[in-house]
Tab-separated table of C-alpha atoms in Angstrom:
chain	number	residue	atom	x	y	z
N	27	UNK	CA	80.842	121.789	77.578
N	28	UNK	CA	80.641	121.334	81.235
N	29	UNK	CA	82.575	118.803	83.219
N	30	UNK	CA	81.964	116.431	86.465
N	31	UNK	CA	85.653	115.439	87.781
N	32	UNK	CA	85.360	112.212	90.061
N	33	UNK	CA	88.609	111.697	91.757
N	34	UNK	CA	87.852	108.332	93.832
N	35	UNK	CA	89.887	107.692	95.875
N	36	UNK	CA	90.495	104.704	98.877
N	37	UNK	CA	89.021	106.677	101.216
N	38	UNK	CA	87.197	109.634	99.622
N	39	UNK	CA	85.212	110.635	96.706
N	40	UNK	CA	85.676	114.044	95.825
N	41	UNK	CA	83.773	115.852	92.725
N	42	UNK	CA	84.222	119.016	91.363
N	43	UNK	CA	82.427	120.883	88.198
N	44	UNK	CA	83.768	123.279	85.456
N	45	UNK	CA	82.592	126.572	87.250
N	46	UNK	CA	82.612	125.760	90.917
N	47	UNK	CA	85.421	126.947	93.041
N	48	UNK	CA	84.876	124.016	95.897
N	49	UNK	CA	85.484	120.845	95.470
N	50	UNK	CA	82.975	118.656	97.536
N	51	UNK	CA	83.715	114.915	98.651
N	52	UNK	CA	81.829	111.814	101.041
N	53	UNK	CA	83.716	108.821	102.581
N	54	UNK	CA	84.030	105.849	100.445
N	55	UNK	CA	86.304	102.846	101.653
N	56	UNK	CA	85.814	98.921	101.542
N	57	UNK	CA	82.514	98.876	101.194
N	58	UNK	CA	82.349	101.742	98.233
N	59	UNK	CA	80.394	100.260	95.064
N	60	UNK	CA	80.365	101.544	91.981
N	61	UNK	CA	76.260	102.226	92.672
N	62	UNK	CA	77.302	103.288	95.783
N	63	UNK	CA	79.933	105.529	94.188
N	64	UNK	CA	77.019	106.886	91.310
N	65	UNK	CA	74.302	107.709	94.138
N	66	UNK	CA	76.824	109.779	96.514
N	67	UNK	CA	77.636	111.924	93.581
N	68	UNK	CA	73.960	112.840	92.687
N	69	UNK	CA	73.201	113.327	96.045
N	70	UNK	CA	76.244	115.714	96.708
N	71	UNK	CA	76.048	117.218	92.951
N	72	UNK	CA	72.325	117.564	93.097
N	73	UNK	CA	72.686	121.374	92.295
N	74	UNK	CA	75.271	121.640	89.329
N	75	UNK	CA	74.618	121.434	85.684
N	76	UNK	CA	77.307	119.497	84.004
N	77	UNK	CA	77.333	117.482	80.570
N	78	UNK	CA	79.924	115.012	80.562
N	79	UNK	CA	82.417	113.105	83.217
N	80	UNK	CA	85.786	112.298	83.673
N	81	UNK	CA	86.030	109.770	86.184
N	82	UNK	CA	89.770	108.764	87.683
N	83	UNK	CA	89.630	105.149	89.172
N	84	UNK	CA	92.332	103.801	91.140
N	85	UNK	CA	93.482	100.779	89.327
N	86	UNK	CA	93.918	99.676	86.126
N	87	UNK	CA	92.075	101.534	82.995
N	88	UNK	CA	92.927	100.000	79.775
N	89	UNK	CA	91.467	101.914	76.907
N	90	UNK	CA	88.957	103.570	79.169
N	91	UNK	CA	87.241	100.257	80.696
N	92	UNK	CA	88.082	98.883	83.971
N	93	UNK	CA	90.682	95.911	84.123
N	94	UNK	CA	90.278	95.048	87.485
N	95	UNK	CA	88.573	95.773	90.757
N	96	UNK	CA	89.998	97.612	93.442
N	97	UNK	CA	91.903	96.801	96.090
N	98	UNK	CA	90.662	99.346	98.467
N	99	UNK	CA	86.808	99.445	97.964
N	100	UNK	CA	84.173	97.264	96.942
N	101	UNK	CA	83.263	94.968	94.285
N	102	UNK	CA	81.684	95.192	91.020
N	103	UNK	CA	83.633	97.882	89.007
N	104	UNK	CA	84.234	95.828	86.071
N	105	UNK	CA	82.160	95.939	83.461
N	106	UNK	CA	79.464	98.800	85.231
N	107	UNK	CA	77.818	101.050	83.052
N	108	UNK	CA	78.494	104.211	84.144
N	109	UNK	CA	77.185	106.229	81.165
N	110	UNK	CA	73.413	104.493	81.960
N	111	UNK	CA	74.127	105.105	85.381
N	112	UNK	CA	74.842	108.964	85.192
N	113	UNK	CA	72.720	109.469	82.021
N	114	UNK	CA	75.742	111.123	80.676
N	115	UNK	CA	79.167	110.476	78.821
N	116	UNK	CA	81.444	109.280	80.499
N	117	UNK	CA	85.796	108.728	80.242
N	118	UNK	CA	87.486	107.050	82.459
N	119	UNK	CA	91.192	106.573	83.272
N	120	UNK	CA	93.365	105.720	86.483
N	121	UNK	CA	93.702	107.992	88.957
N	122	UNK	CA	97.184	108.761	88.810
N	123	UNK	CA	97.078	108.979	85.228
N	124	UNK	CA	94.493	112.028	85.646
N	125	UNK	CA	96.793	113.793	88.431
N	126	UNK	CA	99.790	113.320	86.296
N	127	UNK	CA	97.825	115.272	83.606
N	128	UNK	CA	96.710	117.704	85.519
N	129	UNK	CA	100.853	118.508	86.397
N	130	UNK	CA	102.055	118.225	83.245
N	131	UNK	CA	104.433	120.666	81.909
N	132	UNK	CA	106.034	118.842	78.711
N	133	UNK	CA	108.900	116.621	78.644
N	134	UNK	CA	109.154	113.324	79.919
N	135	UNK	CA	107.267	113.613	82.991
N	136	UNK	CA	106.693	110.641	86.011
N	137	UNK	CA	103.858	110.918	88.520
N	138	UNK	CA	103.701	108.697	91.497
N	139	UNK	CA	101.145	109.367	93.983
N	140	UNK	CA	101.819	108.720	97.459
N	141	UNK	CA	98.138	107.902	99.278
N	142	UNK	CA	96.555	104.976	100.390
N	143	UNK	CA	98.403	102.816	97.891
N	144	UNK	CA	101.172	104.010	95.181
N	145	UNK	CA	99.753	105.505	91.973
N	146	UNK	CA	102.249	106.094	89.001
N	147	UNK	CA	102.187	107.320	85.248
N	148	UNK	CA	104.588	108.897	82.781
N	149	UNK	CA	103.529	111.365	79.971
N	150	UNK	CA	106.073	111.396	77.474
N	151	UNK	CA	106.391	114.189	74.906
N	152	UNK	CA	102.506	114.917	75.370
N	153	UNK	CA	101.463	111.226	75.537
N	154	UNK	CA	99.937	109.602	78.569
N	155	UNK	CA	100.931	106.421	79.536
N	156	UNK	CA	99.122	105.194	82.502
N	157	UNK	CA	101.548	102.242	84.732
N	158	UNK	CA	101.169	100.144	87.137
N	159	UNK	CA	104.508	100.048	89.328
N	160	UNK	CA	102.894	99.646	92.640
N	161	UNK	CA	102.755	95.713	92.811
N	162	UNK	CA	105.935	95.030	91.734
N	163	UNK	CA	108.411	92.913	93.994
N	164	UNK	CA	110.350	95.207	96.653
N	165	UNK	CA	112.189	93.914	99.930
N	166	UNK	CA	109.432	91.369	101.265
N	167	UNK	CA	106.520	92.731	100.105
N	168	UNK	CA	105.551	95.683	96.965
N	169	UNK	CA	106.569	99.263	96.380
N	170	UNK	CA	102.826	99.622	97.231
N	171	UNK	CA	102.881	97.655	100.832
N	172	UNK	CA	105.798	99.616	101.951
N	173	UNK	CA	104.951	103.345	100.665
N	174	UNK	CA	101.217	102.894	100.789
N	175	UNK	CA	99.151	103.946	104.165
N	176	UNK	CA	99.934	100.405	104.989
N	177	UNK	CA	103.611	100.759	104.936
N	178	UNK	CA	103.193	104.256	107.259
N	179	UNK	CA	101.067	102.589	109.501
N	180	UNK	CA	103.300	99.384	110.305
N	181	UNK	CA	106.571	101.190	109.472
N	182	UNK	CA	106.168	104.612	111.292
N	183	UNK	CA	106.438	107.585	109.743
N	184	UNK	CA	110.666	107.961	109.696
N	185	UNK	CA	111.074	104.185	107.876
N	186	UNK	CA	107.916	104.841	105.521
N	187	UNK	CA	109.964	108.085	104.635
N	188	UNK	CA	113.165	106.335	104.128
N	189	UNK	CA	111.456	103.483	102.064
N	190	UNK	CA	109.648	106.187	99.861
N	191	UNK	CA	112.424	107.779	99.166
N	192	UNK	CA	114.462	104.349	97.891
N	193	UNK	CA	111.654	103.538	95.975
N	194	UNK	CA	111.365	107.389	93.902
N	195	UNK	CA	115.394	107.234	93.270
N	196	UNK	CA	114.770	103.977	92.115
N	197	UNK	CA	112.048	104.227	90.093
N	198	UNK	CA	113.745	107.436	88.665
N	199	UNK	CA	116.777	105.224	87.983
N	200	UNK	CA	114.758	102.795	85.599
N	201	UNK	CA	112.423	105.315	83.643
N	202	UNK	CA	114.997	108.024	83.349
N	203	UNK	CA	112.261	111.298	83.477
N	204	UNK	CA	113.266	114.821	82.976
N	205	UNK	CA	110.552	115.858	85.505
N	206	UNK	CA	109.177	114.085	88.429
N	207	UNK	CA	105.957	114.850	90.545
N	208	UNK	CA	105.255	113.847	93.883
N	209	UNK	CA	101.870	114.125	94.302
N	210	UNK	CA	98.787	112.183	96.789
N	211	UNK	CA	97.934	113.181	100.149
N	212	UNK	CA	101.058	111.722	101.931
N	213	UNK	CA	103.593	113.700	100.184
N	214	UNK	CA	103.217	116.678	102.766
N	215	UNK	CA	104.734	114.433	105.079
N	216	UNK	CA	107.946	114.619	102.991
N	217	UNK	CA	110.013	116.721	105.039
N	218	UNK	CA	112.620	116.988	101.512
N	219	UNK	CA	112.091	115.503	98.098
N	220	UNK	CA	114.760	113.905	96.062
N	221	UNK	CA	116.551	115.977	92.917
N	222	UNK	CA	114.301	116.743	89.940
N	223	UNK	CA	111.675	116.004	92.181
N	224	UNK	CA	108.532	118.877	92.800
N	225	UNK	CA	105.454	118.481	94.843
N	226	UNK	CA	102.035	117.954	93.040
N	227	UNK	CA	98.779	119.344	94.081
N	228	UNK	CA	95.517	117.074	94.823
N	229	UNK	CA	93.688	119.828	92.873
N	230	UNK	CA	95.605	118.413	89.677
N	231	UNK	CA	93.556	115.683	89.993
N	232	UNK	CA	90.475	118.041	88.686
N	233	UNK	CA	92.583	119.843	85.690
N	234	UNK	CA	93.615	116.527	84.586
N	235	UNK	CA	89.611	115.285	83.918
N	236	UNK	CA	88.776	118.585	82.864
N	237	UNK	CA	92.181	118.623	80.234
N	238	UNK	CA	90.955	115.147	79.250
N	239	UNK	CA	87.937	116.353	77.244
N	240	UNK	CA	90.200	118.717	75.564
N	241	UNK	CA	92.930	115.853	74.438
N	242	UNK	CA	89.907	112.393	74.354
N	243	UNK	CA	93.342	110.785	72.371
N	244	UNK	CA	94.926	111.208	76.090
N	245	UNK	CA	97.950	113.311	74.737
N	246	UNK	CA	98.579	115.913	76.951
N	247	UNK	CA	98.975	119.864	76.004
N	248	UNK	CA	101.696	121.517	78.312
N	249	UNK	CA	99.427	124.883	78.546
N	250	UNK	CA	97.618	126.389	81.314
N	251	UNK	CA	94.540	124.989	81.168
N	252	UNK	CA	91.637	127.065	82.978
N	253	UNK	CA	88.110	125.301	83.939
């Protein structure tokens, strides 16, 4: 079976099929809709043959349906029928559930993606658990407001560092993981990551929807997985 990955993201959409080497992408942001979302992907995906779709939203996925809308796009998420709209199955789960799949290696594993908000999951002993840590209370705001491309942009890029670092030892403190992966785009600016900690990959993003169709009961195989 062929796969569509849709990674979408605050700022882009990026797509990617079982047998392309490329990934391709378009510019989503506030405005984004979900039939926004649908008709950028045909249009950019016009020429690849794919059966089914693993789509990584960034918020919260309970069960594969939507919980919430978005807090960095548009509205109308909730409760869209995306399987009508491709005219193909369809799983979704968060975003940073699907990277932290796509890094897995066994163990107890935490992913937090630093991008234009925080994403986090844990896989534990092959079983993912997708959380969402980025709203919780920290100083005077959230983890999210202070790590997130909000906290770079009012913070600078040496206090965003500093903060993002507090928050990882912290978090690391209260979940107690044997691994931890730093993925999103913002971790490059990470000029040294804390102990236990290794960089992810933005690419993990696609093995993580393509491993999904292999484990639908979201537990994760520690193998390497090849599209």
């Amino acid at each position: 079976m062929k796969i569509l990955v849709i990674d979408v993201g605050g700022t882009h959409v990026k797509v990617l099929a079982s047998g392309e080497k490329e990934h391709r992408q378009f510019v989503s942001g506030k405005t984004m809709t979900p039939r926004k979302m649908v008709a950028g992907v045909k249009r950019i995906t016009r020429d690849w043959k794919y059966d089914a779709i693993s789509l990584g939203y960034p918020g919260p996925v309970v069960q594969g349906v939507i919980f919430s809308e978005p807090k960095n796009l548009g509205r109308g998420w909730i409760g869209f029928d995306f399987a009508k709209a491709f005219g193909k199955k369809v799983q979704i789960v968060n975003d940073a559930a699907m990277q932290a799949l796509g890094g897995y290696k066994g163990g107890r594993m935490l992913f937090l993606g630093l991008g234009t908000g925080l994403g986090t999951a844990m896989i534990v002993d092959g079983v993912l658990a997708p959380m969402e840590l980025a709203h919780l209370p920290y100083k005077k705001g959230t983890f999210e407001d202070y790590v997130g491309i909000r906290g770079l942009k009012k913070y600078g890029e040496q206090k965003w560092k500093r903060h993002v670092i507090d928050v990882i030892e912290r978090l690391i403190a209260a979940l107690e993981p044997s691994d931890v992966v730093i993925g999103g785009g913002n971790v490059k600016r990470l000029d040294v990551l804390p102990r236990r900690c290794r960089p992810g990959d933005n690419a993990n993003a696609f093995i993580g929807g393509f491993r999904l169709w292999d484990h639908p009961s979201t537990r994760a195989k520690p193998s390497k997985h090849r599209r």
